Amino acid sequence: MFKKILIANRGEVALRVIFACRELGIKTVAVYSEVDEHSLHVRFADQDVCIGPARSADSYLNVPAVISAAEITGADAIHPGYGFLAESAYLAEVCEACHIKFIGPDPQVIRLMGDKARARRVMKKAGVPVLPGSDGPIDSEDKALKLAKDIGYPVIVKATAGGGGRGMRVVRAAPELSHAVKTAQREAEAAFGVGDVYLEKYIESPRHIEFQVLGDQHGSVVHLGERECSIQRRHQKLMEESPSPALREKIRRKMGGIVIDAAKAVQYTNAGTFEFLMDPDGRFYFMEANTRLQVEHPVTEMVTGVDIVKEQIRIAAGERLSFKQSEVTFTGHSIECRVNAEDPETFAPSPGVIHVFSVPGGPGVRVETFAHSECVISPYYDSLIAKIIVHGRDRQEAIARMRRTLEMTVIEGIKTSIPLHLKILSDPEFVAGTLSTSFMERFLARQRSGPLAEAV
Ligand code: MV4
């Protein structure tokens, strides 16, 4: 087992990894930027190294600085958390060259999944359902027009290097296709340095459902069920839950089997997430795979009892998965709210000093946060300040639990998304569980035309 792990991250996820290390008896090294000197991840790590100025590009994204910190402190592994360098095949390669274990999949697998068109091709070959589309990047306008005609409009043009919604164009009719391909290519080139785009049938108002997998270095793979992540705005998830209200045990089992086969086909190791779109008829299509721990991993931990971060560490150290698929059980229902430092109405960032920070806790409540009274929320980083996760016997109990927790949470000094979460939790569509990726758009439109809008 590792003796010392460096955590190449900040905020709540850095703390989350420190928790797992402490419980496993592994020493920790925090890295931090100049503005994070007084953060909790620095306080609770056994050692700490400043890796540069506030700007992420100069600190948390600086591979030489992170590697140097690991070398200086004698860390034998690096956990990248999520965001920052978590899906950098380059960091994983440099780690390999330096004999430092990267806690994540092999660099070749990270690279494969980073190319969305290639991932699509490989998944299709492994028997995973994918949407009709191009077999690789579009190389001529004529072929694109012919293909789009064959699959039928609407279609979507996506950047192969994309993901998370950047570099996408929906095309509803043939005359728009050429322009869409060109602008998507230009956008992709500017954003990722790779201008390749591919084509897919476009699904209107799908659900976003993703499966969590774990694979060890001995060829065993298990899935930990799914998360429903349809409640998002501009590709930023706001709430997630497990199980999805849309899945029955039979389809969960079938999809679970498919993702296990898919993971085995690419010799997937460590934690990963296979994202799917579910169309209104309940059909599933592979969208992309994330080769990292995810923000919303706690809802899966709450319903399965598996500590995903500990499993990641054990797997990276070469241990076998300690349980079989038949030993994975799903109990109750879990919901996560991402508490952001932002205006709940305009979504404008709201950095500053938190004067009062108090979350009540109680049965079935879990809080993941780096925030505390009198802490500073910096404008340099993501606006996520806390994740509030609840577990209940069923979805109804989880919703009630989340409501009472948010109602009794006191955060003073900055604005947060909590008032928005509370409105969503009492929305009839949300309560009915009839979710889709268009939920937020429709919800916000209802808000604007609703009783509050008329009062002003
Ligand atoms: C799609 C789609 C509909 N049809 N692909 C958005 C993020 C990127 N990873 C892929 N995305 C989508 N791909 C096809 N063929 C709709 C989306 C999409 C979406 C997906 C998941 C969650 C939220 C979304 C919001 C808008 C569009």
XYZ file of C-alpha atoms and ligand atoms in Angstrom:
483
model
C 0.000 0.000 0.000
C 1.088 3.609 -0.579
C 2.811 5.403 2.297
C 2.156 8.947 1.110
C -0.319 10.432 -1.384
C -0.128 13.918 -2.875
C -3.511 15.477 -3.605
C -3.296 17.632 -6.729
C -6.433 19.606 -5.982
C -8.129 22.026 -3.587
C -11.525 22.571 -1.974
C -13.924 19.886 -0.812
C -12.513 17.135 -3.037
C -9.009 17.614 -1.613
C -10.551 17.117 1.841
C -12.511 14.099 0.602
C -9.284 12.397 -0.499
C -7.548 13.312 2.785
C -10.428 11.639 4.711
C -9.896 8.387 2.797
C -6.105 8.493 3.267
C -6.409 9.120 7.003
C -8.752 6.179 7.434
C -6.371 3.985 5.444
C -3.343 5.140 7.479
C -1.697 6.868 4.497
C 0.206 10.167 4.896
C -0.954 13.114 2.767
C 0.627 16.045 0.956
C -1.473 19.099 0.090
C -0.504 21.447 -2.712
C -1.898 24.956 -2.718
C -1.836 28.272 -4.520
C -0.850 31.508 -2.811
C -4.502 32.406 -2.040
C -5.231 28.968 -0.541
C -2.578 29.049 2.184
C -5.177 29.033 4.971
C -7.497 26.418 3.441
C -8.591 23.338 5.355
C -6.947 20.931 2.903
C -3.595 22.531 3.782
C -4.343 22.377 7.503
C -5.354 18.712 7.526
C -2.650 17.299 5.249
C 0.523 15.989 6.901
C 2.673 18.109 4.592
C 2.020 20.997 2.217
C 3.743 22.647 -0.708
C 2.907 25.991 -2.323
C 2.859 25.421 -6.098
C 2.296 28.940 -7.411
C 0.063 31.988 -7.790
C -3.739 32.038 -7.605
C -4.384 31.534 -11.323
C -5.051 27.811 -11.907
C -2.801 27.778 -14.980
C 0.095 28.828 -12.734
C -0.620 26.411 -9.864
C -3.207 23.596 -9.878
C -2.736 23.025 -13.645
C 1.050 23.247 -13.522
C 2.304 19.691 -14.117
C 6.017 20.389 -13.383
C 5.073 22.128 -10.110
C 2.832 19.228 -9.022
C 5.432 16.590 -9.943
C 8.179 18.557 -8.172
C 6.053 18.736 -5.019
C 5.603 14.951 -5.149
C 9.339 14.385 -5.701
C 10.372 16.753 -2.884
C 7.992 15.184 -0.350
C 8.588 11.601 -1.474
C 4.931 10.928 -2.285
C 4.436 7.569 -3.981
C 1.088 8.398 -5.596
C -0.938 11.393 -6.818
C -4.717 11.683 -6.540
C -5.959 14.326 -8.978
C -9.523 14.716 -7.617
C -11.808 16.145 -10.331
C -11.374 19.136 -12.610
C -7.869 20.581 -12.975
C -5.526 17.743 -14.089
C -7.890 14.840 -13.350
C -8.254 13.866 -17.021
C -4.784 14.840 -18.160
C -3.262 11.852 -19.968
C -0.079 13.939 -19.944
C 0.067 14.063 -16.115
C -0.614 10.313 -15.999
C 2.287 9.754 -18.437
C 4.691 11.974 -16.530
C 3.738 10.133 -13.327
C 4.557 6.815 -15.006
C 7.953 8.152 -16.138
C 8.681 9.384 -12.598
C 7.547 6.127 -10.924
C 4.760 7.929 -9.120
C 1.401 6.113 -9.271
C -1.367 8.179 -10.865
C -4.621 7.297 -9.089
C -6.815 6.847 -12.148
C -6.936 4.842 -15.378
C -3.909 4.282 -17.621
C -2.912 7.240 -19.821
C -3.936 5.362 -23.006
C -7.480 4.928 -21.650
C -7.682 8.590 -20.579
C -6.530 9.578 -24.081
C -9.015 7.221 -25.774
C -11.971 8.592 -23.812
C -10.767 12.165 -24.409
C -11.363 11.638 -28.134
C -15.170 11.424 -28.204
C -15.386 10.138 -31.788
C -12.872 7.369 -31.053
C -14.587 6.481 -27.766
C -17.883 6.238 -29.664
C -16.349 3.885 -32.230
C -14.729 1.664 -29.577
C -17.915 1.513 -27.487
C -20.024 0.634 -30.532
C -17.631 -2.219 -31.312
C -17.916 -3.418 -27.688
C -21.689 -3.746 -28.104
C -22.692 -0.519 -26.354
C -25.658 1.214 -28.002
C -24.612 4.491 -29.649
C -26.697 6.938 -31.675
C -26.563 6.809 -35.474
C -23.717 9.084 -36.576
C -20.360 9.406 -38.281
C -17.718 6.741 -37.685
C -15.055 9.387 -37.165
C -14.400 13.081 -37.789
C -16.216 14.750 -40.705
C -13.803 15.121 -43.637
C -16.054 16.468 -46.359
C -19.175 18.580 -46.588
C -20.789 16.263 -49.139
C -20.353 13.183 -46.968
C -21.703 15.075 -43.957
C -24.792 16.151 -45.922
C -25.403 12.607 -47.138
C -24.945 11.117 -43.670
C -27.228 13.702 -42.049
C -29.879 12.955 -44.652
C -29.560 9.213 -43.935
C -29.861 9.535 -40.172
C -32.497 12.259 -40.399
C -32.641 15.727 -38.896
C -32.178 17.060 -36.265
C -28.496 16.136 -35.963
C -25.802 17.452 -33.645
C -22.232 18.424 -34.550
C -19.802 17.741 -31.704
C -16.105 18.419 -31.176
C -14.091 15.198 -30.828
C -12.042 16.909 -28.127
C -15.180 18.376 -26.508
C -17.322 17.150 -23.681
C -19.230 19.091 -21.106
C -21.135 20.864 -23.864
C -18.391 22.927 -25.501
C -18.126 23.013 -29.294
C -21.606 21.618 -30.076
C -24.153 22.716 -32.722
C -27.675 21.385 -33.232
C -28.710 21.309 -36.895
C -32.406 21.128 -37.735
C -32.272 21.195 -41.548
C -29.773 20.619 -44.391
C -29.177 24.294 -45.291
C -27.764 24.940 -41.787
C -25.335 22.026 -41.771
C -22.372 23.522 -43.610
C -22.288 26.654 -41.431
C -22.709 24.593 -38.236
C -19.808 22.305 -39.144
C -17.560 25.284 -39.921
C -18.368 27.210 -36.733
C -18.068 24.083 -34.582
C -14.674 23.337 -36.173
C -13.478 26.897 -35.591
C -14.728 26.853 -31.964
C -13.148 23.470 -31.292
C -9.809 24.558 -32.800
C -9.809 27.677 -30.585
C -10.915 25.874 -27.406
C -9.016 22.570 -27.665
C -6.420 23.066 -30.399
C -8.116 20.229 -32.331
C -10.751 21.238 -34.878
C -12.206 17.776 -35.592
C -15.977 17.401 -35.302
C -18.346 14.453 -35.745
C -22.037 13.992 -36.369
C -24.795 12.297 -34.369
C -28.569 12.012 -34.418
C -29.881 14.641 -31.991
C -32.160 13.519 -29.162
C -34.656 16.128 -28.001
C -34.982 16.507 -24.181
C -33.123 13.355 -23.121
C -32.337 12.301 -19.594
C -28.688 12.276 -18.578
C -28.074 9.004 -16.752
C -24.575 7.800 -15.895
C -23.199 4.520 -14.521
C -20.368 4.337 -11.981
C -17.808 1.588 -12.525
C -14.739 0.335 -10.683
C -12.132 -1.858 -12.329
C -9.065 -3.390 -10.702
C -5.714 -4.227 -12.303
C -6.610 -7.950 -12.292
C -9.460 -7.646 -14.809
C -12.427 -7.449 -12.410
C -15.035 -4.760 -13.084
C -18.158 -3.911 -11.086
C -20.822 -1.247 -11.538
C -22.356 0.723 -8.682
C -25.606 1.616 -10.383
C -26.602 4.895 -11.942
C -27.001 8.561 -11.174
C -29.670 10.787 -12.654
C -27.994 14.081 -13.613
C -30.628 15.760 -15.764
C -30.959 18.828 -13.537
C -28.332 21.094 -15.012
C -28.026 24.586 -16.454
C -25.545 25.362 -19.217
C -23.901 21.975 -18.660
C -23.359 22.695 -14.965
C -25.131 20.085 -12.863
C -27.151 21.499 -9.978
C -28.590 18.349 -8.365
C -28.012 14.639 -8.821
C -29.674 11.568 -7.429
C -29.372 7.824 -7.240
C -31.221 5.734 -8.243
C -32.739 7.425 -11.304
C -36.535 7.654 -10.943
C -36.667 6.413 -14.568
C -34.978 3.015 -14.098
C -36.443 -0.307 -13.089
C -34.268 -3.104 -11.687
C -34.411 -5.040 -14.956
C -33.030 -2.213 -17.096
C -30.446 -1.285 -14.404
C -29.162 -4.849 -14.566
C -29.069 -4.819 -18.364
C -27.291 -1.431 -18.577
C -24.945 -2.450 -15.770
C -23.944 -5.549 -17.741
C -23.330 -3.435 -20.842
C -21.052 -0.955 -19.042
C -19.091 -3.791 -17.422
C -18.484 -5.322 -20.874
C -17.531 -1.884 -22.217
C -15.071 -1.245 -19.386
C -13.539 -4.692 -19.858
C -13.196 -4.096 -23.614
C -10.838 -1.154 -22.959
C -9.193 -2.779 -19.911
C -10.569 0.022 -17.782
C -8.997 0.381 -14.347
C -9.891 2.560 -11.349
C -13.112 4.609 -11.071
C -14.979 5.705 -14.163
C -18.351 6.948 -15.306
C -20.184 5.958 -18.476
C -22.622 8.684 -19.481
C -25.773 7.877 -21.422
C -28.618 9.782 -22.972
C -32.023 8.199 -22.408
C -34.636 9.148 -24.992
C -38.302 9.683 -24.043
C -39.026 6.045 -25.048
C -36.522 4.760 -22.490
C -33.784 3.797 -24.979
C -30.169 4.327 -23.900
C -27.256 5.652 -25.946
C -23.627 5.997 -24.893
C -22.526 9.653 -24.810
C -19.057 9.745 -23.236
C -16.948 8.230 -20.468
C -15.338 10.242 -17.674
C -12.037 8.836 -16.463
C -12.121 10.424 -13.014
C -13.870 10.589 -9.675
C -16.970 12.756 -10.144
C -18.398 15.586 -8.079
C -21.603 13.586 -7.568
C -19.921 10.337 -6.442
C -21.395 10.642 -2.898
C -24.945 9.749 -3.985
C -23.599 6.430 -5.248
C -21.673 5.915 -2.012
C -24.834 6.580 0.014
C -26.933 3.937 -1.745
C -24.205 1.279 -2.107
C -22.120 1.848 1.039
C -18.958 1.660 -1.097
C -16.241 4.247 -0.367
C -15.264 5.053 -3.949
C -12.131 7.043 -3.024
C -10.767 4.257 -0.826
C -11.448 1.776 -3.642
C -9.583 4.055 -6.073
C -6.552 4.057 -3.781
C -6.624 0.294 -3.202
C -7.010 -0.379 -6.924
C -4.096 1.941 -7.814
C -1.960 0.113 -5.231
C -2.655 -3.138 -7.113
C -5.166 -4.668 -4.709
C -8.098 -6.709 -5.941
C -11.649 -5.394 -5.676
C -12.827 -6.526 -2.258
C -16.359 -7.396 -3.456
C -18.169 -8.981 -6.404
C -21.046 -7.552 -8.409
C -23.465 -9.902 -6.616
C -22.393 -8.307 -3.323
C -23.302 -4.775 -4.461
C -26.668 -3.816 -2.984
C -28.703 -0.665 -3.485
C -30.493 0.754 -0.458
C -32.833 3.733 -0.371
C -32.450 6.976 -2.274
C -29.834 9.721 -2.237
C -29.888 13.322 -3.524
C -27.061 15.843 -3.772
C -27.393 19.627 -4.019
C -24.361 21.539 -5.245
C -24.225 24.696 -3.168
C -22.580 27.385 -5.299
C -21.377 30.835 -4.265
C -23.621 32.587 -6.757
C -26.722 34.714 -7.059
C -29.655 32.239 -7.168
C -31.488 34.442 -9.693
C -28.796 35.741 -12.041
C -26.226 32.966 -11.491
C -23.521 35.651 -11.160
C -20.578 34.501 -9.000
C -20.666 35.719 -5.397
C -17.170 35.412 -3.922
C -16.279 36.990 -0.565
C -16.046 36.224 3.126
C -18.514 33.749 4.629
C -19.268 35.189 8.083
C -21.581 32.440 9.256
C -21.561 28.860 7.958
C -23.794 26.295 9.613
C -25.374 23.123 8.206
C -27.555 21.255 10.702
C -26.806 17.610 9.877
C -29.045 14.991 11.481
C -30.072 11.514 10.291
C -29.185 10.776 6.671
C -27.320 14.036 6.034
C -23.777 14.286 4.688
C -21.904 17.524 4.032
C -18.806 17.784 1.861
C -17.264 21.218 2.138
C -14.104 23.237 2.662
C -16.145 26.202 3.882
C -16.420 27.355 7.501
C -17.341 30.557 9.319
C -14.983 33.418 8.383
C -13.486 31.601 5.387
C -12.755 33.401 2.123
C -14.333 32.262 -1.150
C -11.867 33.232 -3.858
C -13.043 34.466 -7.270
C -10.270 32.457 -8.950
C -11.884 29.019 -8.746
C -15.112 27.101 -9.260
C -18.069 28.501 -7.328
C -18.882 25.151 -5.636
C -18.556 25.698 -1.874
C -20.424 22.705 -0.463
C -22.265 19.577 -1.444
C -25.195 18.621 0.713
C -26.095 14.977 0.312
C -29.042 13.217 1.905
C -30.110 9.611 2.083
C -33.628 8.412 2.760
C -35.540 5.145 2.621
C -37.194 6.336 -0.573
C -37.159 9.384 -2.878
C -39.935 11.097 -0.956
C -38.039 10.851 2.339
C -34.830 12.046 0.648
C -36.633 15.098 -0.755
C -38.149 15.952 2.646
C -34.756 15.521 4.285
C -33.036 17.771 1.745
C -35.725 20.436 2.193
C -35.424 20.570 5.972
C -31.628 20.570 5.767
C -31.510 23.471 3.302
C -34.162 25.378 5.256
C -31.974 25.188 8.375
C -28.659 25.909 6.647
C -27.273 29.356 7.504
C -24.694 30.886 5.164
C -24.123 34.627 5.629
C -21.789 36.978 3.774
C -22.201 35.617 0.255
C -25.138 34.598 -1.928
C -25.705 30.897 -2.564
C -27.821 28.701 -4.816
C -29.768 27.299 -1.833
C -32.955 29.347 -2.503
C -32.951 27.939 -6.053
C -32.519 24.369 -4.777
C -35.471 24.857 -2.426
C -37.677 26.023 -5.294
C -36.667 23.027 -7.400
C -37.403 20.663 -4.482
C -40.988 21.903 -4.309
C -41.552 21.910 -8.072
C -44.319 19.422 -9.015
C -42.361 18.095 -12.026
C -39.286 17.494 -9.887
C -41.347 15.778 -7.196
C -42.971 13.575 -9.861
C -39.487 12.626 -11.099
C -40.294 13.462 -14.723
C -36.854 14.905 -15.444
C -34.949 15.747 -18.615
C -32.063 17.973 -19.617
C -34.650 20.641 -20.524
C -35.986 20.646 -16.944
C -34.097 23.782 -15.819
C -34.997 25.808 -18.910
C -38.669 25.074 -18.385
C -38.419 25.538 -14.631
C -36.773 28.962 -15.013
C -39.391 29.980 -17.591
C -42.142 28.972 -15.121
C -40.412 31.026 -12.419
C -40.266 34.103 -14.637
C -43.934 33.889 -15.573
C -45.032 32.708 -12.131
C -46.517 34.478 -9.094
C -43.217 36.094 -8.063
C -42.717 37.678 -11.484
C -46.231 39.138 -11.429
C -45.677 40.669 -7.995
C -42.880 42.921 -9.296
C -26.367 15.201 -27.118
C -27.684 15.644 -26.868
C -28.685 15.165 -27.678
N -28.392 14.316 -28.688
N -26.141 14.342 -28.130
C -24.237 17.949 -23.867
C -22.935 17.750 -23.204
C -22.175 16.864 -24.072
N -21.389 15.976 -23.283
C -23.190 16.144 -24.888
N -24.419 16.840 -24.727
C -25.533 16.479 -25.384
N -25.338 15.597 -26.382
C -27.141 13.935 -28.879
N -26.864 13.082 -29.891
C -27.902 16.522 -25.834
C -26.824 16.965 -25.083
C -27.146 17.888 -24.030
C -27.034 17.523 -22.696
C -26.553 16.288 -22.295
C -26.444 15.948 -20.971
C -26.821 16.862 -20.011
C -27.274 18.093 -20.368
C -27.383 18.451 -21.705
C -27.864 19.696 -22.051
C -27.970 20.038 -23.354
C -27.601 19.143 -24.358
